[in-house]
Amino acid sequence: MTARPRSAAPCLPRQIHVFVRDWLSSNQILLRSDDGNVLIDSGYAKHVPLTLALVASRTGLDGDLLSLVVNTHGHSDHIGGNAALQRAYGCPIAMPEGEAALVDEWDERALLLGYAGQRAERFAVDIRLAVGTTHRWGDLDWQVIGAPGHDMRAVVFYSAAQRILVSGDALWRDGFGFVMPPDMDPEALPAVRATLDVLAGLDIATVIPGHGEPFTDVGAALERAYARVARLEADPSRMARHAVKVILTFALLDRERLSLDELPDFIDRVPLFADFNARYLHMTTPTLAAWLVDELSRSGAARVDGGVLLPRPGR
Ligand SMILES: [Zn+2]
């Protein structure tokens, strides 16, 4: 007798194509329709050629191209392909309205770009998505639901007819995106819990997350997310430790290598490390660098080879 899989593979409507990417680039969700193809989230700047190739592989088959790019939120791994897609297809870009204001000003701190050692090509927002509105994409009606927490201006998209949630970084199969610790934003963690309460009140059969495979065991994912919230509430410094590890992992995936010699300089150049270190970690830069190398090696996010920190494949 063969073992049962943990959960059935989600069966998505045929107009929904999910490009599952690695952890540097968010997933892309293509919603195909005769009325125009819509792409939700666009990956990291480094991966623009692959993003363009993936989109091209599923559009243009009948001469129809991309008519709209939509973002769940404004982080570098979700907006990095926006400018290139807009150039390639001449299509408008839609963002949550709170995020659009930051993109208009290209606020690199609030968008966690230069401030966090991240990058994205600047683009213009054409359409502002208000919470509570509904949009017809891929022949389905999608409700825009506010999902603050990981990003205070984020939204998720919900199809009640298909019971599908496009969750961005608000809910993954195992957790959610990093959360700003209370000294940086006292509203962030309470917002994560409130957002989970909203999602728990929806009738969801399938979640298409911003990272990882789509999943159907939604109740178990919510339980894990609530347990994580409880752990963070009990020890807010855990959020700071987690955030600096995530930020360094992203930088490493982008750069592909960081020599141990240059790591302290890199840490000194990225303001987020200094802010989190001053408030929570209280280490010298070399000690922080050594601690990060140790933590990333232990978790499997990176490895050291010949004095160079390298990302693990598949992360
Ligand atoms: Zn994010």
Short mmCIF file of C-alpha atoms and ligand atoms in Angstrom, two decimals:
data_model
loop_
_atom_site.label_atom_id
_atom_site.label_comp_id
_atom_site.label_asym_id
_atom_site.label_seq_id
_atom_site.Cartn_x
_atom_site.Cartn_y
_atom_site.Cartn_z
CA MET A 1 0.00 0.00 0.00
CA THR A 2 1.44 3.37 -0.94
CA ALA A 3 1.53 6.26 1.48
CA ARG A 4 -1.09 8.95 1.00
CA PRO A 5 0.21 12.36 -0.01
CA ARG A 6 -0.05 15.04 2.69
CA SER A 7 -2.69 16.85 0.71
CA ALA A 8 -4.26 16.60 -2.68
CA ALA A 9 -2.59 18.70 -5.36
CA PRO A 10 -4.79 21.72 -5.93
CA CYS A 11 -7.01 21.57 -8.97
CA LEU A 12 -7.11 25.11 -10.31
CA PRO A 13 -9.40 26.45 -13.04
CA ARG A 14 -7.68 26.19 -16.40
CA GLN A 15 -7.36 29.95 -16.88
CA ILE A 16 -5.14 30.20 -13.78
CA HIS A 17 -1.45 29.49 -14.37
CA VAL A 18 0.90 29.61 -11.37
CA PHE A 19 4.61 30.01 -12.01
CA VAL A 20 6.18 28.72 -8.80
CA ARG A 21 9.52 30.45 -8.37
CA ASP A 22 12.35 30.29 -5.87
CA TRP A 23 12.54 32.48 -2.77
CA LEU A 24 14.23 35.46 -4.40
CA SER A 25 11.38 35.88 -6.87
CA SER A 26 7.77 35.62 -5.75
CA ASN A 27 5.42 33.34 -7.65
CA GLN A 28 3.63 34.78 -10.66
CA ILE A 29 -0.04 34.07 -11.23
CA LEU A 30 -1.31 34.48 -14.77
CA LEU A 31 -5.08 34.84 -15.19
CA ARG A 32 -5.95 34.20 -18.83
CA SER A 33 -9.08 35.47 -20.52
CA ASP A 34 -10.32 36.58 -23.90
CA ASP A 35 -10.81 39.95 -22.23
CA GLY A 36 -7.07 40.20 -21.53
CA ASN A 37 -4.39 38.38 -19.57
CA VAL A 38 -3.59 39.60 -16.08
CA LEU A 39 -0.39 38.85 -14.17
CA ILE A 40 -0.27 39.01 -10.37
CA ASP A 41 3.24 39.87 -9.06
CA SER A 42 6.37 39.99 -11.17
CA GLY A 43 9.37 38.54 -9.32
CA TYR A 44 12.76 40.02 -8.46
CA ALA A 45 14.74 42.37 -10.71
CA LYS A 46 17.52 39.82 -11.20
CA HIS A 47 15.06 37.31 -12.67
CA VAL A 48 13.37 39.60 -15.22
CA PRO A 49 14.50 37.53 -18.26
CA LEU A 50 12.94 34.37 -16.82
CA THR A 51 9.78 36.22 -15.80
CA LEU A 52 9.39 37.60 -19.32
CA ALA A 53 9.99 34.14 -20.81
CA LEU A 54 7.43 32.50 -18.51
CA VAL A 55 4.79 35.09 -19.31
CA ALA A 56 5.53 34.88 -23.04
CA SER A 57 5.21 31.09 -22.89
CA ARG A 58 1.58 31.36 -21.81
CA THR A 59 0.42 34.51 -23.56
CA GLY A 60 0.38 35.49 -27.18
CA LEU A 61 -0.76 32.01 -28.20
CA ASP A 62 -3.82 33.58 -29.76
CA GLY A 63 -2.27 36.95 -30.32
CA ASP A 64 -3.40 38.16 -26.92
CA LEU A 65 -0.67 39.51 -24.70
CA LEU A 66 -0.58 40.94 -21.22
CA SER A 67 -3.21 43.56 -20.45
CA LEU A 68 -2.49 44.27 -16.77
CA VAL A 69 0.13 43.68 -14.05
CA VAL A 70 -1.19 43.59 -10.48
CA ASN A 71 0.83 43.49 -7.24
CA THR A 72 -0.19 42.08 -3.88
CA HIS A 73 2.30 44.44 -2.23
CA GLY A 74 5.36 46.51 -2.99
CA HIS A 75 8.33 44.37 -1.91
CA SER A 76 11.28 43.86 -4.24
CA ASP A 77 10.54 40.19 -4.93
CA HIS A 78 7.00 41.01 -6.12
CA ILE A 79 7.55 44.20 -8.16
CA GLY A 80 10.97 43.58 -9.74
CA GLY A 81 9.55 42.71 -13.18
CA ASN A 82 6.95 45.50 -13.33
CA ALA A 83 9.00 47.99 -15.34
CA ALA A 84 10.19 45.36 -17.84
CA LEU A 85 6.69 43.94 -18.31
CA GLN A 86 5.28 47.40 -18.82
CA ARG A 87 7.94 48.07 -21.47
CA ALA A 88 7.35 44.72 -23.18
CA TYR A 89 3.55 44.84 -23.25
CA GLY A 90 2.63 48.50 -22.75
CA CYS A 91 0.21 47.39 -20.06
CA PRO A 92 -0.89 49.33 -16.99
CA ILE A 93 0.22 48.43 -13.45
CA ALA A 94 -2.25 48.14 -10.57
CA MET A 95 -1.20 48.26 -6.93
CA PRO A 96 -2.86 48.51 -3.52
CA GLU A 97 -3.61 52.22 -3.10
CA GLY A 98 -1.48 52.61 0.03
CA GLU A 99 1.50 51.12 -1.76
CA ALA A 100 0.93 53.24 -4.86
CA ALA A 101 1.63 56.43 -2.90
CA LEU A 102 5.05 55.07 -1.89
CA VAL A 103 5.84 53.99 -5.45
CA ASP A 104 4.87 57.46 -6.74
CA GLU A 105 7.54 58.93 -4.47
CA TRP A 106 9.82 55.88 -4.90
CA ASP A 107 10.30 55.78 -1.12
CA GLU A 108 13.21 53.32 -0.90
CA ARG A 109 12.93 53.10 2.87
CA ALA A 110 9.21 52.36 3.13
CA LEU A 111 9.38 49.98 0.15
CA LEU A 112 12.34 48.20 1.81
CA LEU A 113 14.54 48.72 -1.23
CA GLY A 114 17.85 50.53 -0.65
CA TYR A 115 17.11 50.57 3.07
CA ALA A 116 17.16 46.76 3.11
CA GLY A 117 19.84 46.22 0.46
CA GLN A 118 17.19 45.36 -2.16
CA ARG A 119 16.63 46.75 -5.64
CA ALA A 120 13.90 47.18 -8.24
CA GLU A 121 13.59 49.23 -11.40
CA ARG A 122 11.33 52.22 -10.89
CA PHE A 123 7.92 52.13 -12.54
CA ALA A 124 4.70 54.16 -12.52
CA VAL A 125 1.41 52.99 -10.99
CA ASP A 126 -1.59 53.42 -13.28
CA ILE A 127 -4.41 51.90 -11.24
CA ARG A 128 -4.94 52.08 -7.46
CA LEU A 129 -6.70 49.09 -5.94
CA ALA A 130 -9.01 50.02 -3.08
CA VAL A 131 -9.83 47.49 -0.39
CA GLY A 132 -13.39 46.26 -0.81
CA THR A 133 -13.48 46.59 -4.58
CA THR A 134 -13.95 43.66 -6.98
CA HIS A 135 -12.14 43.14 -10.27
CA ARG A 136 -12.83 40.79 -13.19
CA TRP A 137 -9.57 39.05 -14.08
CA GLY A 138 -9.29 35.70 -15.87
CA ASP A 139 -13.11 35.48 -16.14
CA LEU A 140 -13.36 35.45 -12.33
CA ASP A 141 -14.37 38.12 -9.83
CA TRP A 142 -11.59 38.90 -7.34
CA GLN A 143 -12.27 40.80 -4.14
CA VAL A 144 -9.49 43.04 -2.87
CA ILE A 145 -9.06 42.34 0.84
CA GLY A 146 -6.71 44.33 3.05
CA ALA A 147 -3.94 42.12 4.49
CA PRO A 148 -1.67 44.34 6.60
CA GLY A 149 1.11 42.87 8.74
CA HIS A 150 4.14 41.65 6.81
CA ASP A 151 3.52 44.75 4.68
CA MET A 152 1.07 47.22 6.20
CA ARG A 153 -0.35 48.18 2.80
CA ALA A 154 -0.62 44.65 1.32
CA VAL A 155 -3.77 43.13 -0.09
CA VAL A 156 -4.87 39.62 -1.01
CA PHE A 157 -7.26 38.61 -3.79
CA TYR A 158 -10.20 36.26 -3.18
CA SER A 159 -12.46 34.47 -5.62
CA ALA A 160 -15.57 33.44 -3.68
CA ALA A 161 -16.91 31.42 -6.64
CA GLN A 162 -13.76 29.28 -6.85
CA ARG A 163 -12.86 29.58 -3.13
CA ILE A 164 -9.32 30.59 -4.12
CA LEU A 165 -7.14 33.02 -2.18
CA VAL A 166 -4.10 34.70 -3.74
CA SER A 167 -2.34 35.42 -0.47
CA GLY A 168 0.96 37.15 -1.35
CA ASP A 169 3.15 37.02 1.75
CA ALA A 170 0.25 37.24 4.22
CA LEU A 171 -0.15 33.45 4.42
CA TRP A 172 2.18 30.71 3.26
CA ARG A 173 1.86 27.00 3.77
CA ASP A 174 4.30 27.40 6.65
CA GLY A 175 4.05 30.88 8.08
CA PHE A 176 4.16 34.30 6.41
CA GLY A 177 6.66 36.96 5.41
CA PHE A 178 8.89 38.57 8.04
CA VAL A 179 7.27 41.13 10.31
CA MET A 180 8.72 44.40 11.56
CA PRO A 181 9.43 44.19 15.29
CA PRO A 182 7.47 46.48 17.65
CA ASP A 183 10.15 49.18 18.00
CA MET A 184 10.10 49.60 14.22
CA ASP A 185 6.31 49.33 13.79
CA PRO A 186 4.14 48.58 16.84
CA GLU A 187 1.12 47.94 14.62
CA ALA A 188 2.69 45.23 12.46
CA LEU A 189 2.32 42.10 14.58
CA PRO A 190 -1.21 42.91 15.80
CA ALA A 191 -2.09 43.46 12.14
CA VAL A 192 -0.74 40.01 11.23
CA ARG A 193 -3.09 38.43 13.77
CA ALA A 194 -6.04 40.54 12.59
CA THR A 195 -5.35 39.61 8.97
CA LEU A 196 -5.23 35.91 9.84
CA ASP A 197 -8.62 36.37 11.56
CA VAL A 198 -10.01 37.85 8.34
CA LEU A 199 -8.58 35.01 6.23
CA ALA A 200 -9.87 32.41 8.71
CA GLY A 201 -13.36 33.81 8.14
CA LEU A 202 -13.23 33.16 4.40
CA ASP A 203 -14.35 29.94 2.74
CA ILE A 204 -11.06 28.94 1.08
CA ALA A 205 -10.38 25.70 -0.78
CA THR A 206 -7.02 26.66 -2.29
CA VAL A 207 -4.36 29.19 -1.38
CA ILE A 208 -1.97 30.42 -4.06
CA PRO A 209 0.82 31.90 -1.93
CA GLY A 210 3.50 34.39 -2.91
CA HIS A 211 6.14 31.71 -2.32
CA GLY A 212 5.88 27.92 -2.46
CA GLU A 213 3.36 25.60 -4.11
CA PRO A 214 -0.39 26.24 -4.00
CA PHE A 215 -1.99 24.30 -1.14
CA THR A 216 -5.35 23.06 0.04
CA ASP A 217 -4.77 22.24 3.72
CA VAL A 218 -5.72 25.78 4.64
CA GLY A 219 -6.81 25.09 8.23
CA ALA A 220 -3.45 23.56 9.09
CA ALA A 221 -1.62 26.47 7.46
CA LEU A 222 -3.66 28.94 9.50
CA GLU A 223 -2.87 26.99 12.66
CA ARG A 224 0.85 27.15 11.91
CA ALA A 225 0.56 30.87 11.17
CA TYR A 226 -1.26 31.55 14.44
CA ALA A 227 1.36 29.52 16.33
CA ARG A 228 4.08 31.62 14.73
CA VAL A 229 2.28 34.82 15.75
CA ALA A 230 2.13 33.54 19.32
CA ARG A 231 5.89 32.80 19.31
CA LEU A 232 6.65 36.28 17.97
CA GLU A 233 4.33 37.91 20.51
CA ALA A 234 6.17 36.07 23.29
CA ASP A 235 9.60 37.22 22.08
CA PRO A 236 9.65 40.27 19.77
CA SER A 237 13.45 40.12 19.43
CA ARG A 238 12.85 36.90 17.49
CA MET A 239 11.29 39.10 14.78
CA ALA A 240 14.43 41.20 14.52
CA ARG A 241 16.67 38.15 14.34
CA HIS A 242 14.45 36.57 11.71
CA ALA A 243 14.25 39.78 9.64
CA VAL A 244 18.02 40.31 9.41
CA LYS A 245 18.48 36.68 8.40
CA VAL A 246 15.81 37.01 5.69
CA ILE A 247 17.34 40.24 4.37
CA LEU A 248 20.82 38.72 4.18
CA THR A 249 19.46 35.58 2.50
CA PHE A 250 17.78 37.76 -0.14
CA ALA A 251 20.97 39.74 -0.71
CA LEU A 252 22.88 36.51 -1.09
CA LEU A 253 20.40 35.09 -3.60
CA ASP A 254 20.68 38.32 -5.57
CA ARG A 255 24.48 38.56 -5.50
CA GLU A 256 25.08 34.78 -5.56
CA ARG A 257 28.15 35.13 -3.33
CA LEU A 258 29.48 37.33 -0.54
CA SER A 259 33.02 36.89 0.70
CA LEU A 260 33.29 36.65 4.46
CA ASP A 261 35.83 39.50 4.30
CA GLU A 262 33.37 41.89 2.65
CA LEU A 263 30.36 40.87 4.76
CA PRO A 264 30.97 43.39 7.62
CA ASP A 265 31.24 46.20 5.05
CA PHE A 266 28.03 45.03 3.39
CA ILE A 267 26.25 44.98 6.74
CA ASP A 268 27.46 48.51 7.48
CA ARG A 269 26.14 49.75 4.13
CA VAL A 270 22.58 48.46 4.62
CA PRO A 271 20.70 50.74 7.07
CA LEU A 272 18.21 48.06 8.14
CA PHE A 273 20.99 46.02 9.76
CA ALA A 274 22.20 49.04 11.76
CA ASP A 275 18.67 49.91 12.91
CA PHE A 276 17.80 46.37 13.98
CA ASN A 277 21.19 45.84 15.59
CA ALA A 278 20.94 49.06 17.62
CA ARG A 279 17.46 48.23 18.88
CA TYR A 280 17.60 44.47 19.39
CA LEU A 281 20.82 42.65 18.68
CA HIS A 282 23.51 44.86 20.25
CA MET A 283 26.49 43.23 18.48
CA THR A 284 29.59 44.69 16.90
CA THR A 285 29.48 44.51 13.11
CA PRO A 286 32.03 41.62 12.91
CA THR A 287 30.11 39.72 15.59
CA LEU A 288 26.82 40.30 13.77
CA ALA A 289 28.42 39.11 10.52
CA ALA A 290 29.75 35.96 12.17
CA TRP A 291 26.40 35.29 13.86
CA LEU A 292 24.54 35.68 10.54
CA VAL A 293 26.91 33.28 8.78
CA ASP A 294 26.45 30.79 11.57
CA GLU A 295 22.65 31.10 11.56
CA LEU A 296 22.28 30.88 7.77
CA SER A 297 24.61 27.87 7.67
CA ARG A 298 22.69 26.17 10.46
CA SER A 299 19.28 26.76 8.85
CA GLY A 300 20.54 25.56 5.47
CA ALA A 301 19.94 28.93 3.74
CA ALA A 302 23.64 29.29 2.96
CA ARG A 303 26.98 27.54 3.16
CA VAL A 304 30.59 28.68 3.44
CA ASP A 305 33.09 27.50 0.86
CA GLY A 306 36.65 28.85 0.66
CA GLY A 307 35.89 31.98 2.66
CA VAL A 308 32.80 32.77 0.56
CA LEU A 309 29.17 32.68 1.67
CA LEU A 310 27.01 30.98 -0.97
CA PRO A 311 23.24 30.48 -1.16
CA ARG A 312 21.94 26.94 -1.03
CA PRO A 313 20.40 25.87 -4.34
CA GLY A 314 16.64 25.87 -4.27
CA ARG A 315 16.34 28.57 -1.62
ZN ZN B 1 6.83 40.67 0.94
#
